[in-house]
Amino acid sequence: MTDARLLKLIVEIRYADDIPEPFTFREKILSSISSEQVKTPKNIIYGFGMLIKKKNIKIVVENNRAGADIVVSKSVSKSVQYATENIIKVFKLMSKSVGVKRIERIGVRGYWIKNTDDTSDTLISKFKKAFFNKNSLVNESKDLNVILAFKDGDDKSLYNAAPLSKSELEKIINLNLKDYGHDNEEEITTNSAIYLDYDYFIEKKQTYNDTLMVNFINQAIKKSKERLTKTFELLK
């Protein structure tokens, strides 16, 4: 598992309570103009988003959620450490600024890649053998992906694994890098890759603090690595 790369890490929280203080400006302005108490309609969403190009991080803060995404280039040797440290730093700053007190959902999603020496066709065959019973539909299929859902107490996760050809891998990596402000394209030298999109989350109202966020991110990364290890073992 040590040679698996974390290409992208996405972390999001959804607030359980009323709109945080920084987003009440609209209500306050309308109330001062009309001299009446004005409530903001629930279907109006406002906030801000930004791209920190130097770090390849996107941040969004809205009236009902806050999130941060980071894309990691192959020049970063410790992709997991780099991604988690930068995401945690961003969330600590956001939580202090936005004033989040309670949340109803927290999620951590990672896009993981493991290069292989297999041809694309060989890797697809390994997926078929590992995840599917033989039948005419599976035998005829030219490509596939595996979608699974897990639940462990309050924790839930969505698992989406697929074989990638060299051209598919190149497209996924370079589109993500470009979208997050990375100027140079990566040269892909591997024949194929195992791709895992793993989304780990909990839907539960709870008090928010930095310790909760850090512990949940670490737990999500740990669980992701466990799923990766099992996936790679099946595809040997």
XYZ file of N, CA and C in Angstrom:
708
model
N 0.829 -1.206 0.000
C 0.000 0.000 0.000
C 0.863 1.256 0.000
N 2.129 1.125 0.397
C 2.964 2.302 0.578
C 3.184 3.079 -0.721
N 3.057 2.390 -1.868
C 3.297 3.088 -3.125
C 2.016 3.637 -3.737
N 0.903 3.588 -3.011
C -0.337 4.194 -3.499
C -0.262 5.696 -3.315
N -0.746 6.402 -4.291
C -0.691 7.870 -4.267
C -2.059 8.457 -3.963
N -2.083 9.409 -3.066
C -3.303 10.176 -2.815
C -3.294 11.370 -3.756
N -4.114 11.306 -4.790
C -4.155 12.381 -5.781
C -4.947 13.581 -5.275
N -6.065 13.308 -4.622
C -6.947 14.388 -4.216
C -7.605 14.053 -2.886
N -7.707 15.050 -2.004
C -8.377 14.880 -0.723
C -9.426 15.976 -0.581
N -10.651 15.560 -0.249
C -11.781 16.483 -0.102
C -12.350 16.329 1.304
N -12.490 17.426 2.019
C -13.068 17.389 3.365
C -14.197 18.406 3.429
N -15.334 17.988 3.991
C -16.494 18.882 4.068
C -17.222 18.692 5.387
N -17.701 19.806 5.954
C -18.601 19.760 7.106
C -19.897 20.478 6.731
N -20.996 20.006 7.269
C -22.290 20.666 7.084
C -22.823 21.071 8.448
N -23.227 22.333 8.559
C -23.640 22.869 9.847
C -24.992 22.297 10.281
N -25.139 22.103 11.580
C -26.396 21.600 12.131
C -27.311 22.729 12.576
N -26.743 23.890 12.818
C -27.502 24.997 13.400
C -27.762 26.101 12.388
N -28.159 27.239 12.882
C -28.460 28.373 12.024
C -27.210 28.842 11.287
N -27.433 29.711 10.312
C -26.335 30.261 9.530
C -25.308 30.909 10.457
N -24.038 30.565 10.300
C -22.996 31.165 11.131
C -22.959 32.690 11.007
N -22.438 33.340 11.987
C -22.455 34.798 12.103
C -21.952 35.557 10.875
N -20.851 35.176 10.228
C -20.367 35.943 9.072
C -21.359 36.037 7.923
N -22.392 35.188 7.908
C -23.327 35.197 6.794
C -24.661 35.857 7.134
N -24.713 36.551 8.251
C -25.947 37.247 8.625
C -25.944 38.686 8.113
N -24.890 39.073 7.392
C -24.800 40.455 6.920
C -25.975 40.837 6.034
N -26.464 39.901 5.220
C -27.560 40.211 4.307
C -28.826 40.540 5.094
N -29.123 39.729 6.108
C -30.299 39.985 6.943
C -30.187 41.339 7.646
N -29.000 41.634 8.155
C -28.804 42.875 8.903
C -28.987 44.102 8.006
N -28.480 44.034 6.781
C -28.625 45.161 5.853
C -30.091 45.367 5.482
N -30.788 44.276 5.141
C -32.199 44.382 4.774
C -33.037 44.894 5.941
N -32.745 44.451 7.132
C -33.499 44.878 8.309
C -33.284 46.363 8.590
N -32.045 46.830 8.405
C -31.762 48.246 8.678
C -32.435 49.155 7.658
N -32.556 48.680 6.416
C -33.194 49.478 5.363
C -34.700 49.541 5.562
N -35.292 48.397 5.909
C -36.753 48.331 6.025
C -37.262 48.619 7.423
N -36.343 48.697 8.392
C -36.714 48.906 9.807
C -37.557 47.755 10.338
N -37.508 46.614 9.659
C -38.234 45.427 10.106
C -37.277 44.238 10.134
N -37.640 43.268 10.955
C -36.827 42.059 11.018
C -37.053 41.245 9.745
N -35.999 40.995 8.998
C -36.096 40.265 7.744
C -35.330 38.954 7.866
N -35.992 37.877 7.515
C -35.345 36.570 7.540
C -34.891 36.182 6.129
N -33.739 35.585 6.058
C -33.236 35.141 4.763
C -33.935 33.851 4.349
N -34.511 33.808 3.137
C -35.138 32.560 2.666
C -34.149 31.401 2.692
N -34.635 30.235 3.062
C -33.748 29.089 3.204
C -33.132 28.641 1.884
N -33.789 28.936 0.773
C -33.281 28.447 -0.507
C -32.230 29.369 -1.121
N -31.888 30.453 -0.435
C -30.836 31.334 -0.930
C -29.499 30.892 -0.333
N -28.520 30.566 -1.190
C -27.210 30.146 -0.722
C -26.187 31.203 -1.129
N -25.403 31.615 -0.194
C -24.376 32.603 -0.494
C -23.152 32.284 0.343
N -22.016 32.738 -0.109
C -20.773 32.461 0.577
C -19.623 32.861 -0.317
N -18.519 32.143 -0.243
C -17.384 32.476 -1.097
C -16.561 31.228 -1.378
N -15.793 31.304 -2.444
C -14.867 30.237 -2.788
C -13.560 30.847 -3.238
N -12.479 30.125 -3.054
C -11.176 30.649 -3.474
C -10.241 29.497 -3.819
N -9.250 29.813 -4.640
C -8.210 28.864 -5.011
C -6.875 29.410 -4.533
N -6.190 28.617 -3.715
C -4.837 28.971 -3.287
C -3.879 28.213 -4.215
N -3.505 28.869 -5.283
C -2.772 28.203 -6.367
C -1.442 27.616 -5.897
N -0.767 28.308 -5.002
C 0.545 27.858 -4.539
C 0.462 26.488 -3.870
N -0.671 26.214 -3.223
C -0.857 24.952 -2.518
C -1.806 23.999 -3.250
N -2.384 24.436 -4.368
C -3.380 23.626 -5.097
C -4.565 23.259 -4.211
N -5.047 24.247 -3.463
C -6.169 24.042 -2.546
C -7.345 24.920 -2.951
N -8.547 24.334 -2.967
C -9.773 25.090 -3.150
C -10.536 25.111 -1.831
N -11.103 26.290 -1.520
C -11.875 26.454 -0.284
C -13.244 27.014 -0.647
N -14.280 26.484 -0.028
C -15.620 27.043 -0.191
C -16.271 27.138 1.183
N -16.888 28.279 1.449
C -17.641 28.483 2.697
C -18.997 29.051 2.326
N -20.049 28.352 2.694
C -21.412 28.781 2.392
C -22.224 28.806 3.680
N -23.504 29.146 3.537
C -24.324 29.285 4.732
C -24.649 27.954 5.394
N -24.458 26.846 4.673
C -24.796 25.550 5.250
C -23.639 24.551 5.263
N -22.492 24.959 4.738
C -21.374 24.022 4.708
C -20.043 24.742 4.517
N -18.968 24.017 4.794
C -17.617 24.505 4.520
C -16.798 23.326 4.034
N -15.954 23.571 3.037
C -15.166 22.478 2.487
C -13.824 22.939 1.975
N -12.904 22.002 1.877
C -11.586 22.285 1.313
C -11.109 21.055 0.553
N -10.557 21.276 -0.642
C -10.034 20.206 -1.487
C -8.577 20.515 -1.812
N -7.766 19.477 -1.907
C -6.376 19.666 -2.302
C -5.981 18.589 -3.300
N -5.237 18.977 -4.327
C -4.694 18.040 -5.308
C -3.179 18.001 -5.133
N -2.614 16.791 -5.168
C -1.194 16.611 -4.885
C -0.470 16.130 -6.137
N 0.550 16.847 -6.563
C 1.332 16.443 -7.729
C 2.310 15.344 -7.329
N 2.839 14.628 -8.338
C 3.736 13.508 -8.041
C 5.094 13.968 -7.503
N 5.365 15.271 -7.587
C 6.622 15.791 -7.043
C 6.630 15.762 -5.516
N 5.448 15.613 -4.911
C 5.350 15.523 -3.451
C 5.507 14.052 -3.061
N 6.570 13.741 -2.321
C 6.886 12.345 -2.018
C 5.914 11.735 -1.012
N 5.451 12.514 -0.040
C 4.535 12.004 0.986
C 3.170 12.651 0.780
N 2.410 12.097 -0.171
C 1.154 12.729 -0.584
C 0.125 12.784 0.539
N 0.029 11.717 1.335
C -0.969 11.680 2.416
C -0.642 12.719 3.487
N 0.601 12.746 3.915
C 1.015 13.701 4.940
C 0.829 15.136 4.456
N 1.234 15.405 3.234
C 1.112 16.757 2.676
C -0.348 17.197 2.610
N -1.205 16.316 2.111
C -2.614 16.664 1.945
C -3.304 16.884 3.284
N -3.108 15.964 4.220
C -3.802 16.072 5.507
C -3.326 17.280 6.309
N -2.032 17.538 6.311
C -1.505 18.679 7.072
C -2.058 20.003 6.551
N -2.127 20.146 5.242
C -2.622 21.398 4.662
C -4.130 21.553 4.832
N -4.880 20.458 4.701
C -6.333 20.525 4.898
C -6.656 20.865 6.346
N -5.967 20.241 7.288
C -6.201 20.513 8.715
C -5.904 21.974 9.034
N -4.830 22.495 8.484
C -4.469 23.893 8.725
C -5.575 24.840 8.224
N -6.105 24.539 7.029
C -7.181 25.356 6.451
C -8.435 25.300 7.318
N -8.810 24.112 7.771
C -10.033 23.979 8.559
C -9.921 24.647 9.922
N -8.760 24.634 10.501
C -8.578 25.317 11.782
C -8.799 26.822 11.616
N -8.321 27.366 10.509
C -8.518 28.792 10.240
C -9.984 29.090 9.920
N -10.626 28.228 9.136
C -12.022 28.449 8.751
C -12.960 28.358 9.944
N -12.755 27.350 10.786
C -13.667 27.162 11.913
C -13.614 28.337 12.865
N -12.433 28.920 12.998
C -12.294 30.095 13.870
C -12.979 31.313 13.256
N -12.869 31.462 11.945
C -13.446 32.624 11.267
C -14.961 32.529 11.130
N -15.444 31.345 10.774
C -16.873 31.160 10.519
C -17.654 30.996 11.812
N -17.027 30.450 12.825
C -17.709 30.274 14.100
C -18.653 29.088 14.112
N -18.235 27.974 13.525
C -19.067 26.770 13.505
C -19.134 26.177 14.907
N -20.359 25.887 15.364
C -20.532 25.326 16.702
C -20.973 23.875 16.670
N -21.921 23.566 15.794
C -22.379 22.177 15.692
C -22.490 21.784 14.228
N -22.247 20.517 13.958
C -22.345 20.019 12.595
C -23.285 18.809 12.564
N -23.819 18.526 11.370
C -24.677 17.354 11.212
C -24.064 16.321 10.273
N -22.972 16.710 9.627
C -22.267 15.761 8.752
C -20.821 16.190 8.592
N -19.940 15.190 8.582
C -18.539 15.433 8.276
C -18.077 14.315 7.353
N -17.370 14.677 6.291
C -16.954 13.671 5.323
C -15.540 13.907 4.815
N -14.855 12.816 4.524
C -13.501 12.862 3.963
C -13.467 11.929 2.762
N -13.096 12.470 1.614
C -13.092 11.696 0.379
C -11.715 11.767 -0.262
N -11.206 10.627 -0.685
C -9.887 10.596 -1.303
C -9.900 9.883 -2.634
N -9.102 10.393 -3.585
C -8.888 9.729 -4.867
C -7.488 9.105 -4.809
N -7.448 7.780 -4.826
C -6.195 7.050 -4.665
C -5.815 6.342 -5.965
N -4.507 6.273 -6.220
C -4.004 5.651 -7.453
C -2.825 4.738 -7.126
N -2.850 3.552 -7.698
C -1.695 2.654 -7.607
C -1.318 2.213 -9.013
N -0.129 2.560 -9.449
C 0.338 2.163 -10.770
C 0.606 0.665 -10.825
N 0.382 0.076 -12.003
C 0.665 -1.351 -12.188
C 1.430 -1.559 -13.490
N 2.063 -2.746 -13.592
C 2.767 -3.119 -14.822
C 1.859 -3.871 -15.781
N 0.620 -4.140 -15.349
C -0.318 -4.878 -16.190
C -0.752 -4.041 -17.388
N -1.081 -4.715 -18.466
C -1.752 -4.007 -19.550
C -3.156 -3.650 -19.082
N -3.785 -2.746 -19.767
C -5.144 -2.350 -19.405
C -6.103 -3.538 -19.444
N -6.000 -4.358 -20.477
C -6.880 -5.529 -20.618
C -6.659 -6.534 -19.489
N -5.406 -6.731 -19.108
C -5.099 -7.668 -18.017
C -5.686 -7.179 -16.701
N -5.559 -5.887 -16.443
C -6.091 -5.335 -15.200
C -7.616 -5.443 -15.162
N -8.271 -5.196 -16.271
C -9.732 -5.348 -16.344
C -10.122 -6.800 -16.049
N -9.372 -7.737 -16.583
C -9.642 -9.152 -16.332
C -9.487 -9.495 -14.853
N -8.507 -8.899 -14.209
C -8.303 -9.128 -12.771
C -9.471 -8.579 -11.966
N -9.999 -7.426 -12.356
C -11.169 -6.863 -11.687
C -12.368 -7.797 -11.837
N -12.566 -8.302 -13.035
C -13.695 -9.208 -13.277
C -13.589 -10.450 -12.396
N -12.396 -11.013 -12.317
C -12.188 -12.229 -11.540
C -12.360 -11.971 -10.044
N -11.896 -10.804 -9.569
C -11.921 -10.505 -8.141
C -13.305 -10.115 -7.630
N -14.089 -9.426 -8.457
C -15.318 -8.822 -7.957
C -16.611 -9.398 -8.544
N -16.535 -10.146 -9.635
C -17.763 -10.579 -10.308
C -17.773 -12.081 -10.573
N -18.964 -12.658 -10.498
C -19.150 -14.026 -10.963
C -19.187 -14.020 -12.484
N -18.728 -15.096 -13.059
C -18.726 -15.175 -14.520
C -20.157 -15.246 -15.060
N -20.444 -14.397 -16.012
C -21.710 -14.467 -16.742
C -21.518 -13.758 -18.080
N -22.486 -13.864 -18.955
C -22.325 -13.343 -20.313
C -22.120 -11.834 -20.342
N -22.823 -11.107 -19.457
C -22.688 -9.647 -19.447
C -21.289 -9.224 -19.013
N -20.810 -9.828 -17.940
C -19.473 -9.500 -17.451
C -18.424 -9.893 -18.485
N -18.575 -11.059 -19.059
C -17.597 -11.525 -20.045
C -17.516 -10.602 -21.262
N -18.658 -10.047 -21.655
C -18.700 -9.183 -22.845
C -18.237 -7.754 -22.560
N -18.254 -7.357 -21.309
C -17.938 -5.959 -20.980
C -16.481 -5.633 -21.293
N -16.260 -4.421 -21.778
C -14.923 -3.965 -22.138
C -14.268 -3.151 -21.021
N -15.089 -2.683 -20.102
C -14.574 -1.898 -18.983
C -15.573 -2.031 -17.840
N -15.187 -1.582 -16.633
C -16.089 -1.737 -15.494
C -15.602 -0.877 -14.333
N -16.470 -0.734 -13.349
C -16.046 -0.203 -12.060
C -16.868 -0.891 -10.980
N -16.383 -0.832 -9.760
C -16.997 -1.538 -8.638
C -17.469 -0.511 -7.614
N -18.761 -0.508 -7.327
C -19.336 0.430 -6.356
C -19.884 -0.353 -5.176
N -19.424 -0.023 -3.975
C -19.863 -0.683 -2.752
C -20.188 0.358 -1.688
N -21.067 -0.002 -0.770
C -21.414 0.871 0.354
C -21.177 0.106 1.647
N -20.600 0.804 2.649
C -20.301 0.174 3.928
C -20.899 0.991 5.072
N -21.180 0.297 6.179
C -21.675 0.970 7.375
C -21.092 0.279 8.598
N -20.471 1.060 9.478
C -19.892 0.545 10.716
C -20.307 1.474 11.848
N -21.424 1.142 12.513
C -21.960 2.042 13.523
C -22.477 3.306 12.866
N -22.017 4.460 13.355
C -22.415 5.732 12.754
C -21.627 6.052 11.489
N -20.491 5.408 11.321
C -19.632 5.694 10.173
C -20.130 4.979 8.916
N -20.121 5.705 7.799
C -20.538 5.146 6.520
C -19.458 5.436 5.487
N -19.452 4.652 4.419
C -18.482 4.928 3.359
C -18.981 4.404 2.021
N -18.541 5.072 0.965
C -18.840 4.688 -0.409
C -17.520 4.376 -1.101
N -17.482 3.233 -1.760
C -16.263 2.698 -2.367
C -16.493 2.580 -3.871
N -15.608 3.189 -4.644
C -15.726 3.133 -6.100
C -14.340 2.849 -6.676
N -14.140 1.612 -7.128
C -12.837 1.206 -7.651
C -12.944 0.885 -9.135
N -11.854 1.151 -9.865
C -11.871 0.908 -11.310
C -10.455 0.732 -11.838
N -10.331 -0.033 -12.922
C -9.048 -0.111 -13.627
C -8.926 1.082 -14.580
N -7.747 1.659 -14.654
C -7.523 2.789 -15.555
C -6.445 2.447 -16.567
N -6.714 2.761 -17.820
C -5.675 2.654 -18.844
C -4.727 3.843 -18.703
N -3.635 3.804 -19.423
C -2.661 4.898 -19.368
C -3.304 6.225 -19.755
N -4.119 6.225 -20.804
C -4.747 7.478 -21.270
C -5.788 7.981 -20.268
N -6.536 7.059 -19.646
C -7.527 7.457 -18.636
C -6.837 8.054 -17.421
N -5.744 7.430 -16.997
C -4.990 7.928 -15.848
C -4.431 9.316 -16.129
N -3.879 9.488 -17.319
C -3.327 10.781 -17.722
C -4.397 11.874 -17.690
N -5.598 11.545 -18.159
C -6.691 12.514 -18.179
C -7.120 12.899 -16.770
N -7.296 11.918 -15.897
C -7.732 12.188 -14.524
C -6.715 13.039 -13.775
N -5.452 12.668 -13.879
C -4.411 13.394 -13.142
C -4.279 14.827 -13.642
N -4.143 15.001 -14.939
C -3.850 16.331 -15.470
C -5.051 17.273 -15.453
N -6.258 16.743 -15.581
C -7.442 17.599 -15.443
C -7.560 18.125 -14.021
N -7.290 17.262 -13.030
C -7.333 17.701 -11.636
C -6.246 18.722 -11.334
N -5.046 18.450 -11.804
C -3.952 19.390 -11.560
C -4.236 20.749 -12.193
N -4.728 20.758 -13.422
C -5.025 22.007 -14.123
C -6.139 22.775 -13.427
N -7.158 22.059 -12.990
C -8.301 22.685 -12.333
C -7.915 23.335 -11.014
N -6.837 22.862 -10.406
C -6.416 23.395 -9.113
C -5.173 24.283 -9.213
N -4.897 24.769 -10.413
C -3.869 25.793 -10.561
C -2.480 25.285 -10.859
N -2.328 23.987 -11.145
C -1.008 23.446 -11.469
C -0.754 23.635 -12.962
N 0.356 24.254 -13.294
C 0.609 24.640 -14.680
C 1.163 23.515 -15.556
N 1.943 22.614 -14.977
C 2.642 21.608 -15.777
C 1.917 20.268 -15.761
N 1.828 19.631 -16.920
C 1.216 18.318 -17.006
C 2.211 17.247 -16.567
N 1.683 16.169 -16.004
C 2.529 15.050 -15.607
C 2.683 14.074 -16.768
N 3.871 13.537 -16.895
C 4.108 12.496 -17.895
C 3.780 11.146 -17.266
N 2.925 10.382 -17.913
C 2.509 9.089 -17.390
C 3.337 7.990 -18.048
N 4.006 7.188 -17.238
C 4.874 6.141 -17.771
C 4.345 4.737 -17.487
N 3.365 4.618 -16.595
C 2.839 3.303 -16.239
C 1.878 2.773 -17.307
N 1.707 1.455 -17.368
C 0.784 0.848 -18.328
C -0.673 1.040 -17.937
N -0.935 0.950 -16.638
C -2.305 1.039 -16.134
C -2.250 1.390 -14.648
N -3.429 1.557 -14.050
C -3.465 1.901 -12.629
C -4.772 1.438 -12.007
N -4.699 1.150 -10.722
C -5.897 0.864 -9.927
C -6.336 2.180 -9.311
N -7.599 2.511 -9.475
C -8.139 3.786 -8.994
C -9.207 3.508 -7.936
N -9.109 4.197 -6.814
C -10.118 4.058 -5.770
C -10.572 5.432 -5.302
N -11.870 5.671 -5.430
C -12.526 6.868 -4.910
C -13.242 6.421 -3.636
N -12.723 6.832 -2.474
C -13.263 6.354 -1.199
C -13.771 7.531 -0.369
N -15.065 7.507 -0.081
C -15.744 8.591 0.632
C -16.187 8.078 1.998
N -15.613 8.621 3.065
C -15.869 8.179 4.438
C -16.565 9.314 5.189
N -17.734 9.049 5.775
C -18.487 10.141 6.383
C -19.351 9.665 7.548
N -19.810 10.633 8.332
C -20.726 10.367 9.429
C -21.812 11.441 9.413
N -23.063 11.015 9.506
C -24.200 11.931 9.540
C -24.770 11.900 10.950
N -24.328 12.848 11.750
C -24.679 12.863 13.167
C -24.479 14.270 13.716
N -25.455 14.769 14.456
C -25.309 16.091 15.048
C -24.353 16.018 16.233
N -23.343 16.873 16.192
C -22.344 16.871 17.255
C -21.648 18.221 17.328
N -21.074 18.484 18.485
C -20.333 19.728 18.680
C -19.041 19.688 17.879
N -18.781 20.791 17.176
C -17.594 20.835 16.322
C -16.425 21.473 17.053
N -15.244 20.875 16.902
C -14.005 21.492 17.366
C -12.855 20.931 16.527
N -11.693 21.537 16.662
C -10.550 21.140 15.845
C -10.112 19.695 16.115
N -10.220 19.266 17.372
C -9.831 17.896 17.718
C -10.713 16.885 17.001
N -12.019 17.167 16.957
C -12.948 16.298 16.228
C -12.535 16.186 14.761
N -12.235 17.315 14.136
C -11.857 17.336 12.726
C -10.583 16.536 12.487
N -9.557 16.785 13.275
C -8.272 16.105 13.098
C -8.430 14.593 13.282
N -9.138 14.202 14.333
C -9.328 12.768 14.600
C -10.111 12.078 13.481
N -11.125 12.785 12.955
C -11.935 12.170 11.907
C -11.145 12.034 10.615
N -10.361 13.027 10.267
C -9.527 12.931 9.061
C -8.553 11.762 9.188
N -7.910 11.646 10.349
C -6.961 10.549 10.558
C -7.651 9.190 10.493
N -8.867 9.109 11.052
C -9.628 7.865 11.004
C -10.011 7.519 9.564
N -10.401 8.523 8.802
C -10.776 8.311 7.405
C -9.590 7.827 6.576
N -8.424 8.408 6.800
C -7.222 7.983 6.083
C -6.864 6.541 6.453
N -6.979 6.216 7.731
C -6.695 4.852 8.187
C -7.632 3.846 7.520
N -8.923 4.164 7.498
C -9.901 3.264 6.892
C -9.669 3.157 5.380
N -9.319 4.262 4.744
C -9.028 4.244 3.303
C -7.870 3.302 3.003
N -6.831 3.363 3.814
C -5.664 2.494 3.602
C -6.032 1.023 3.769
N -6.924 0.742 4.728
C -7.379 -0.637 4.922
C -8.120 -1.143 3.685
N -8.996 -0.306 3.138
C -9.736 -0.694 1.934
C -8.792 -0.848 0.741
N -7.806 0.027 0.656
C -6.830 -0.062 -0.423
C -6.061 -1.374 -0.355
N -5.607 -1.710 0.844
C -4.829 -2.936 1.022
C -5.631 -4.163 0.601
N -6.907 -4.219 1.016
C -7.754 -5.346 0.649
C -7.991 -5.393 -0.860
N -8.160 -4.220 -1.461
C -8.372 -4.149 -2.911
C -7.152 -4.673 -3.664
N -5.981 -4.243 -3.260
C -4.749 -4.649 -3.939
C -4.504 -6.143 -3.769
N -4.845 -6.680 -2.594
C -4.679 -8.116 -2.365
C -5.576 -8.921 -3.299
N -6.806 -8.447 -3.508
C -7.736 -9.137 -4.395
C -7.270 -9.127 -5.841
N -6.529 -8.089 -6.205
C -6.139 -7.908 -7.607
C -4.739 -8.405 -7.936
N -4.135 -9.142 -7.013
C -2.793 -9.672 -7.275
C -2.832 -10.702 -8.411
